[in-house]
């Protein structure tokens, strides 16, 4: 991995040219200590158009050329998530640092391979879970950790989009890792992990499409402490995208957009509610600049992973996502069969548990 010294601008490469890549790059070019020096796509025309849009000096029509570019310190991978393993692995093999969009990969096996590769090569790797880097989310976590609401008893979070999405949309395409869970449900699950850690038990139900992706999913995560987390995601109905953290002496309510909140309200027993709002100096609540700053801070500090988005935490979230998919019967093309213990400490699921009728709920599974 290229060495980055204090005060030096971090040189970024962008791998992919879709909407997510454009959103991130627009925020990135506004940072004075960042420099976007190259972009790659599967077609040179797409890469050149993206480069012209953002004033990027080098455009490649293949991923390998970007990975081999020695003047790139870190690559932002924004492909559809079915390609994350291949794209991020290519860059890590070539010695580049990587910021990989969420969900990190399709499954725990792929995630473990990337983490092992990065650690073996001493290369920087981070999941682009921007929620963890958001100043107000960090404030919420600190308050909860300091005991502001006592012992955490429960977390509830939902993320739903109304659509409708055209049949060819990636959210409905099994080949691209489609479905509500990996694209949207990763946020509620990650919030539960941020505040409670990895669950000891998982139960779930889902409504599946004819193609076999989950249109909406609900899961109950259980913890040895007695805490519960209820998470929901949907691509067939818009929700408030809200969250509540309940403790033994109070609660925190995030009324909307919990993954990039403008405010949250702290309710403590015997006290008036306190409202915490985003600092205007931090920019738009929806900016992706916070995660970019964290990557650059880590690179300058010589760190190979971020304490805000640690790799072990990413692996734990992937194990939970795998467990939910196992419970509701979602499999993606080319996935290897689960091996005993493959769910990472969670009870090994059985065979496919869907109801067998598209559009009806898949059956819940109670682990043995």
Short mmCIF file of C-alpha atoms in Angstrom, two decimals:
data_model
loop_
_atom_site.label_atom_id
_atom_site.label_comp_id
_atom_site.label_asym_id
_atom_site.label_seq_id
_atom_site.Cartn_x
_atom_site.Cartn_y
_atom_site.Cartn_z
CA UNK A 1 0.00 0.00 0.00
CA UNK A 2 1.26 3.45 -0.87
CA UNK A 3 2.53 5.46 2.09
CA UNK A 4 0.58 8.63 2.83
CA UNK A 5 2.30 11.29 4.92
CA UNK A 6 0.70 13.93 7.09
CA UNK A 7 -0.34 16.92 4.99
CA UNK A 8 -0.16 14.97 1.74
CA UNK A 9 -3.30 14.81 -0.38
CA UNK A 10 -4.73 11.30 -0.55
CA UNK A 11 -5.01 10.06 -4.13
CA UNK A 12 -8.26 8.26 -4.84
CA UNK A 13 -9.36 5.91 -7.58
CA UNK A 14 -13.04 5.27 -8.28
CA UNK A 15 -14.04 1.79 -9.44
CA UNK A 16 -17.48 1.94 -11.11
CA UNK A 17 -19.39 4.86 -12.59
CA UNK A 18 -22.97 4.43 -11.36
CA UNK A 19 -25.10 6.60 -9.13
CA UNK A 20 -23.37 5.67 -5.89
CA UNK A 21 -19.94 6.35 -7.37
CA UNK A 22 -21.12 9.74 -8.59
CA UNK A 23 -22.58 10.69 -5.20
CA UNK A 24 -19.40 9.74 -3.37
CA UNK A 25 -17.11 11.43 -5.90
CA UNK A 26 -19.10 14.66 -5.74
CA UNK A 27 -18.53 14.79 -1.99
CA UNK A 28 -14.92 13.67 -2.32
CA UNK A 29 -13.79 16.34 -4.79
CA UNK A 30 -15.00 19.02 -2.36
CA UNK A 31 -12.44 17.91 0.26
CA UNK A 32 -9.19 19.90 0.07
CA UNK A 33 -7.01 16.99 1.20
CA UNK A 34 -8.41 14.54 -1.35
CA UNK A 35 -7.50 14.17 -5.01
CA UNK A 36 -9.40 11.90 -7.40
CA UNK A 37 -6.80 10.81 -9.92
CA UNK A 38 -8.35 7.87 -11.77
CA UNK A 39 -11.62 6.11 -12.54
CA UNK A 40 -12.35 2.70 -14.02
CA UNK A 41 -15.37 1.07 -15.59
CA UNK A 42 -15.97 -2.01 -17.69
CA UNK A 43 -16.18 0.28 -20.72
CA UNK A 44 -13.79 3.07 -21.61
CA UNK A 45 -16.64 5.29 -22.79
CA UNK A 46 -18.32 5.17 -19.40
CA UNK A 47 -15.04 5.85 -17.61
CA UNK A 48 -14.23 8.80 -19.87
CA UNK A 49 -17.67 10.35 -19.42
CA UNK A 50 -17.33 10.05 -15.64
CA UNK A 51 -13.81 11.48 -15.75
CA UNK A 52 -14.95 14.48 -17.79
CA UNK A 53 -17.83 15.09 -15.40
CA UNK A 54 -15.58 15.26 -12.33
CA UNK A 55 -12.29 16.47 -13.85
CA UNK A 56 -10.45 13.18 -13.26
CA UNK A 57 -7.18 12.93 -15.21
CA UNK A 58 -7.11 9.17 -15.97
CA UNK A 59 -9.94 6.94 -17.20
CA UNK A 60 -9.61 3.18 -17.62
CA UNK A 61 -11.87 0.78 -19.50
CA UNK A 62 -10.95 -2.11 -17.22
CA UNK A 63 -10.52 -2.65 -13.49
CA UNK A 64 -7.01 -4.10 -13.70
CA UNK A 65 -5.47 -0.88 -14.99
CA UNK A 66 -6.82 1.08 -12.04
CA UNK A 67 -5.63 -1.57 -9.59
CA UNK A 68 -2.12 -1.39 -11.08
CA UNK A 69 -1.98 2.41 -11.01
CA UNK A 70 0.84 3.11 -8.55
CA UNK A 71 -0.26 6.73 -8.15
CA UNK A 72 -3.50 5.64 -6.46
CA UNK A 73 -3.46 5.35 -2.66
CA UNK A 74 -6.96 4.01 -2.13
CA UNK A 75 -9.79 2.78 -4.34
CA UNK A 76 -13.47 3.33 -3.68
CA UNK A 77 -15.36 0.25 -4.92
CA UNK A 78 -18.95 1.07 -5.92
CA UNK A 79 -19.89 -1.83 -8.17
CA UNK A 80 -23.10 -3.81 -7.54
CA UNK A 81 -22.36 -5.83 -4.43
CA UNK A 82 -22.20 -9.16 -6.27
CA UNK A 83 -18.93 -7.85 -7.75
CA UNK A 84 -17.42 -6.47 -4.52
CA UNK A 85 -15.33 -9.56 -3.81
CA UNK A 86 -13.72 -9.53 -7.26
CA UNK A 87 -13.22 -5.77 -7.49
CA UNK A 88 -11.89 -5.22 -3.99
CA UNK A 89 -9.73 -8.33 -4.15
CA UNK A 90 -8.12 -7.16 -7.39
CA UNK A 91 -7.18 -3.84 -5.80
CA UNK A 92 -5.88 -5.40 -2.58
CA UNK A 93 -3.76 -7.88 -4.56
CA UNK A 94 -2.20 -4.93 -6.38
CA UNK A 95 -1.35 -3.16 -3.12
CA UNK A 96 -4.10 -0.53 -3.11
CA UNK A 97 -6.10 0.44 -0.06
CA UNK A 98 -9.84 -0.15 -0.46
CA UNK A 99 -13.04 1.49 0.71
CA UNK A 100 -15.74 -0.99 -0.35
CA UNK A 101 -19.41 -0.08 -0.53
CA UNK A 102 -21.93 -1.81 1.70
CA UNK A 103 -22.98 -4.52 1.89
CA UNK A 104 -19.33 -5.47 2.05
CA UNK A 105 -19.85 -8.65 0.01
CA UNK A 106 -22.62 -11.13 -0.77
CA UNK A 107 -21.78 -13.37 2.18
CA UNK A 108 -19.44 -14.07 5.07
CA UNK A 109 -17.19 -16.35 3.06
CA UNK A 110 -16.38 -13.61 0.55
CA UNK A 111 -15.98 -11.04 3.33
CA UNK A 112 -13.56 -13.30 5.20
CA UNK A 113 -11.49 -13.76 2.07
CA UNK A 114 -11.12 -9.99 1.61
CA UNK A 115 -10.27 -9.41 5.26
CA UNK A 116 -7.68 -12.19 5.24
CA UNK A 117 -6.14 -10.81 2.05
CA UNK A 118 -5.92 -7.27 3.41
CA UNK A 119 -4.40 -8.41 6.69
CA UNK A 120 -1.89 -10.68 4.97
CA UNK A 121 -0.73 -7.81 2.75
CA UNK A 122 -0.93 -5.09 5.38
CA UNK A 123 -3.33 -3.12 3.17
CA UNK A 124 -6.06 -0.75 4.31
CA UNK A 125 -9.61 -2.08 4.00
CA UNK A 126 -12.90 -0.63 5.21
CA UNK A 127 -16.58 -1.14 4.51
CA UNK A 128 -18.29 2.08 3.42
CA UNK A 129 -20.75 1.98 6.32
CA UNK A 130 -21.01 5.77 6.36
CA UNK A 131 -23.59 5.65 9.15
CA UNK A 132 -20.84 4.67 11.61
CA UNK A 133 -18.85 7.79 10.66
CA UNK A 134 -21.78 10.22 10.94
CA UNK A 135 -21.13 12.71 13.77
CA UNK A 136 -24.65 12.47 15.19
CA UNK A 137 -24.64 8.66 15.12
CA UNK A 138 -21.30 8.73 16.92
CA UNK A 139 -22.84 11.07 19.49
CA UNK A 140 -25.81 8.74 19.97
CA UNK A 141 -23.51 5.76 20.43
CA UNK A 142 -21.39 7.64 22.97
CA UNK A 143 -24.46 8.64 25.01
CA UNK A 144 -25.71 5.06 25.08
CA UNK A 145 -22.25 3.74 25.99
CA UNK A 146 -22.02 6.28 28.82
CA UNK A 147 -25.27 4.93 30.30
CA UNK A 148 -27.58 7.80 29.36
CA UNK A 149 -30.52 5.38 29.06
CA UNK A 150 -29.23 2.68 31.39
CA UNK A 151 -28.82 -0.86 30.12
CA UNK A 152 -29.93 -1.26 26.51
CA UNK A 153 -33.01 -3.48 26.37
CA UNK A 154 -33.97 -3.12 22.74
CA UNK A 155 -33.27 -1.60 19.32
CA UNK A 156 -35.89 -1.11 16.62
CA UNK A 157 -35.05 0.17 13.14
CA UNK A 158 -36.63 0.09 9.70
CA UNK A 159 -35.66 1.10 6.18
CA UNK A 160 -38.17 0.85 3.36
CA UNK A 161 -38.55 2.24 -0.15
CA UNK A 162 -41.88 2.32 -1.94
CA UNK A 163 -40.67 1.73 -5.49
CA UNK A 164 -42.05 0.47 -7.74
CA UNK A 165 -38.83 -0.71 -9.36
CA UNK A 166 -38.74 -1.97 -12.97
CA UNK A 167 -38.26 -5.74 -13.35
CA UNK A 168 -34.66 -5.32 -14.56
CA UNK A 169 -33.64 -3.13 -11.61
CA UNK A 170 -30.67 -4.43 -9.64
CA UNK A 171 -32.78 -4.52 -6.45
CA UNK A 172 -34.87 -7.28 -8.05
CA UNK A 173 -32.04 -9.16 -9.76
CA UNK A 174 -30.63 -12.23 -7.96
CA UNK A 175 -27.50 -12.11 -10.13
CA UNK A 176 -26.68 -8.69 -8.66
CA UNK A 177 -27.42 -9.68 -5.06
CA UNK A 178 -30.83 -8.02 -5.20
CA UNK A 179 -33.42 -7.77 -2.48
CA UNK A 180 -34.24 -5.53 0.45
CA UNK A 181 -31.95 -7.14 3.01
CA UNK A 182 -28.50 -6.57 1.56
CA UNK A 183 -29.23 -3.14 0.12
CA UNK A 184 -31.39 -1.61 2.86
CA UNK A 185 -31.54 -4.08 5.74
CA UNK A 186 -27.81 -3.81 6.24
CA UNK A 187 -28.47 -0.43 7.91
CA UNK A 188 -30.90 -1.60 10.64
CA UNK A 189 -28.74 -4.68 11.24
CA UNK A 190 -25.60 -2.54 11.47
CA UNK A 191 -27.28 -0.18 13.93
CA UNK A 192 -28.19 -3.13 16.14
CA UNK A 193 -24.58 -4.34 15.98
CA UNK A 194 -23.27 -0.87 16.78
CA UNK A 195 -25.29 -0.71 20.00
CA UNK A 196 -25.62 -4.35 21.05
CA UNK A 197 -22.95 -6.33 19.20
CA UNK A 198 -23.47 -9.67 17.49
CA UNK A 199 -26.68 -11.52 18.37
CA UNK A 200 -26.75 -15.00 19.84
CA UNK A 201 -29.92 -15.98 17.97
CA UNK A 202 -31.78 -14.89 14.84
CA UNK A 203 -35.36 -15.45 13.68
CA UNK A 204 -36.75 -13.99 10.46
CA UNK A 205 -39.57 -13.93 7.92
CA UNK A 206 -39.64 -12.52 4.40
CA UNK A 207 -41.79 -12.08 1.34
CA UNK A 208 -39.90 -13.33 -1.71
CA UNK A 209 -40.26 -12.39 -5.36
CA UNK A 210 -40.76 -14.97 -8.10
CA UNK A 211 -37.04 -14.61 -8.82
CA UNK A 212 -36.20 -15.44 -5.20
CA UNK A 213 -35.05 -12.10 -3.79
CA UNK A 214 -36.60 -10.72 -0.62
CA UNK A 215 -39.12 -7.92 -1.20
CA UNK A 216 -39.45 -7.26 2.50
CA UNK A 217 -37.86 -8.88 5.49
CA UNK A 218 -38.32 -8.70 9.23
CA UNK A 219 -35.91 -10.16 11.75
CA UNK A 220 -35.66 -10.49 15.51
CA UNK A 221 -32.13 -10.55 16.90
CA UNK A 222 -31.70 -11.93 20.42
CA UNK A 223 -28.82 -11.31 22.83
CA UNK A 224 -27.45 -13.13 25.86
CA UNK A 225 -28.11 -9.97 27.90
CA UNK A 226 -31.83 -10.35 27.28
CA UNK A 227 -31.90 -7.47 24.81
CA UNK A 228 -33.80 -7.76 21.52
CA UNK A 229 -33.41 -5.95 18.21
CA UNK A 230 -36.27 -5.76 15.72
CA UNK A 231 -35.21 -4.85 12.18
CA UNK A 232 -37.28 -4.44 9.02
CA UNK A 233 -36.55 -3.58 5.40
CA UNK A 234 -38.64 -3.35 2.25
CA UNK A 235 -38.49 -2.46 -1.43
CA UNK A 236 -42.28 -2.53 -1.79
CA UNK A 237 -43.29 0.02 0.84
CA UNK A 238 -41.80 3.28 2.07
CA UNK A 239 -41.27 3.53 5.82
CA UNK A 240 -40.30 6.29 8.23
CA UNK A 241 -36.72 4.97 8.26
CA UNK A 242 -36.76 5.59 11.99
CA UNK A 243 -35.08 3.97 14.96
CA UNK A 244 -35.62 3.68 18.70
CA UNK A 245 -33.11 2.56 21.30
CA UNK A 246 -34.78 1.55 24.56
CA UNK A 247 -32.91 1.31 27.84
CA UNK A 248 -33.71 0.53 31.45
CA UNK A 249 -33.92 4.25 32.34
CA UNK A 250 -34.83 5.97 29.09
CA UNK A 251 -34.82 5.82 25.31
CA UNK A 252 -33.46 7.51 22.22
CA UNK A 253 -35.74 8.22 19.27
CA UNK A 254 -34.45 8.96 15.78
CA UNK A 255 -37.62 10.06 13.95
CA UNK A 256 -36.39 9.67 10.38
CA UNK A 257 -33.29 8.84 8.38
CA UNK A 258 -31.57 7.09 11.29
CA UNK A 259 -28.57 6.25 9.08
CA UNK A 260 -27.90 9.97 8.38
CA UNK A 261 -29.96 11.78 11.02
CA UNK A 262 -30.61 15.48 11.31
CA UNK A 263 -31.66 15.05 14.94
CA UNK A 264 -32.51 12.59 17.67
CA UNK A 265 -34.34 12.95 20.98
CA UNK A 266 -33.07 11.61 24.29
CA UNK A 267 -35.76 10.75 26.83
CA UNK A 268 -34.52 10.08 30.36
CA UNK A 269 -36.72 9.08 33.27
CA UNK A 270 -37.56 12.10 35.39
CA UNK A 271 -36.07 14.64 32.96
CA UNK A 272 -37.29 16.77 30.09
CA UNK A 273 -36.53 15.40 26.60
CA UNK A 274 -33.27 16.61 25.04
CA UNK A 275 -32.97 17.14 21.30
CA UNK A 276 -29.59 16.73 19.63
CA UNK A 277 -29.22 18.22 16.16
CA UNK A 278 -26.61 17.94 13.44
CA UNK A 279 -23.98 20.67 13.45
CA UNK A 280 -24.29 22.79 10.27
CA UNK A 281 -20.49 22.96 10.23
CA UNK A 282 -20.46 19.23 9.49
CA UNK A 283 -22.23 19.80 6.18
CA UNK A 284 -25.31 18.03 4.91
CA UNK A 285 -26.42 15.12 7.11
CA UNK A 286 -26.42 12.98 3.97
CA UNK A 287 -22.82 13.76 2.99
CA UNK A 288 -20.41 10.88 2.45
CA UNK A 289 -17.48 13.12 3.34
CA UNK A 290 -17.26 11.79 6.91
CA UNK A 291 -16.32 8.28 5.81
CA UNK A 292 -13.83 9.69 3.28
CA UNK A 293 -12.20 11.76 6.02
CA UNK A 294 -11.97 8.68 8.24
CA UNK A 295 -10.25 6.71 5.47
CA UNK A 296 -7.73 9.50 4.92
CA UNK A 297 -7.11 9.90 8.66
CA UNK A 298 -6.40 6.19 8.95
CA UNK A 299 -4.07 6.15 5.94
CA UNK A 300 -2.04 9.05 7.31
CA UNK A 301 -1.85 7.32 10.69
CA UNK A 302 -0.55 4.15 9.04
CA UNK A 303 -3.62 2.17 10.13
CA UNK A 304 -4.86 -0.75 8.04
CA UNK A 305 -8.42 -0.56 9.33
CA UNK A 306 -10.67 2.01 10.95
CA UNK A 307 -11.65 1.85 14.61
CA UNK A 308 -15.01 3.36 13.59
CA UNK A 309 -15.71 0.58 11.06
CA UNK A 310 -13.54 -2.33 12.24
CA UNK A 311 -13.23 -5.36 10.02
CA UNK A 312 -14.26 -7.77 12.75
CA UNK A 313 -17.46 -5.77 13.08
CA UNK A 314 -18.04 -5.98 9.34
CA UNK A 315 -17.61 -9.75 9.49
CA UNK A 316 -20.08 -9.96 12.38
CA UNK A 317 -22.71 -8.01 10.41
CA UNK A 318 -22.18 -10.31 7.42
CA UNK A 319 -22.74 -13.35 9.67
CA UNK A 320 -26.05 -11.90 10.79
CA UNK A 321 -27.10 -11.09 7.22
CA UNK A 322 -26.20 -14.66 6.24
CA UNK A 323 -28.24 -16.01 9.14
CA UNK A 324 -31.29 -13.97 8.12
CA UNK A 325 -31.01 -15.16 4.51
CA UNK A 326 -30.65 -18.73 5.73
CA UNK A 327 -33.83 -18.38 7.78
CA UNK A 328 -35.92 -17.03 4.88
CA UNK A 329 -34.40 -19.06 2.06
CA UNK A 330 -32.61 -16.50 -0.10
CA UNK A 331 -29.68 -17.83 -2.13
CA UNK A 332 -27.77 -16.07 -4.88
CA UNK A 333 -26.43 -17.65 -8.10
CA UNK A 334 -23.02 -19.24 -7.64
CA UNK A 335 -23.05 -19.23 -3.85
CA UNK A 336 -21.36 -22.21 -2.29
CA UNK A 337 -23.48 -24.37 0.04
CA UNK A 338 -23.19 -23.49 3.71
CA UNK A 339 -20.71 -25.53 5.68
CA UNK A 340 -21.29 -26.63 9.29
CA UNK A 341 -20.66 -23.65 11.53
CA UNK A 342 -20.65 -21.38 8.49
CA UNK A 343 -23.03 -18.92 10.09
CA UNK A 344 -20.31 -17.94 12.54
CA UNK A 345 -21.57 -19.01 15.93
CA UNK A 346 -25.26 -18.97 15.04
CA UNK A 347 -27.16 -22.27 14.88
CA UNK A 348 -26.69 -23.93 11.48
CA UNK A 349 -29.87 -23.45 9.42
CA UNK A 350 -31.53 -26.28 7.59
CA UNK A 351 -32.74 -26.49 4.03
CA UNK A 352 -34.53 -23.73 2.13
CA UNK A 353 -37.35 -22.43 4.33
CA UNK A 354 -39.43 -20.38 1.91
CA UNK A 355 -43.13 -21.12 1.70
CA UNK A 356 -42.70 -22.18 -1.94
CA UNK A 357 -45.23 -19.61 -3.11
CA UNK A 358 -43.74 -16.38 -4.47
CA UNK A 359 -45.27 -13.30 -2.89
CA UNK A 360 -46.15 -15.14 0.32
CA UNK A 361 -44.13 -14.98 3.54
CA UNK A 362 -41.27 -17.40 3.85
CA UNK A 363 -41.55 -19.53 6.93
CA UNK A 364 -39.93 -18.54 10.17
CA UNK A 365 -37.26 -20.88 11.50
CA UNK A 366 -36.66 -21.43 15.17
CA UNK A 367 -33.05 -22.57 15.58
CA UNK A 368 -32.55 -25.75 17.56
#
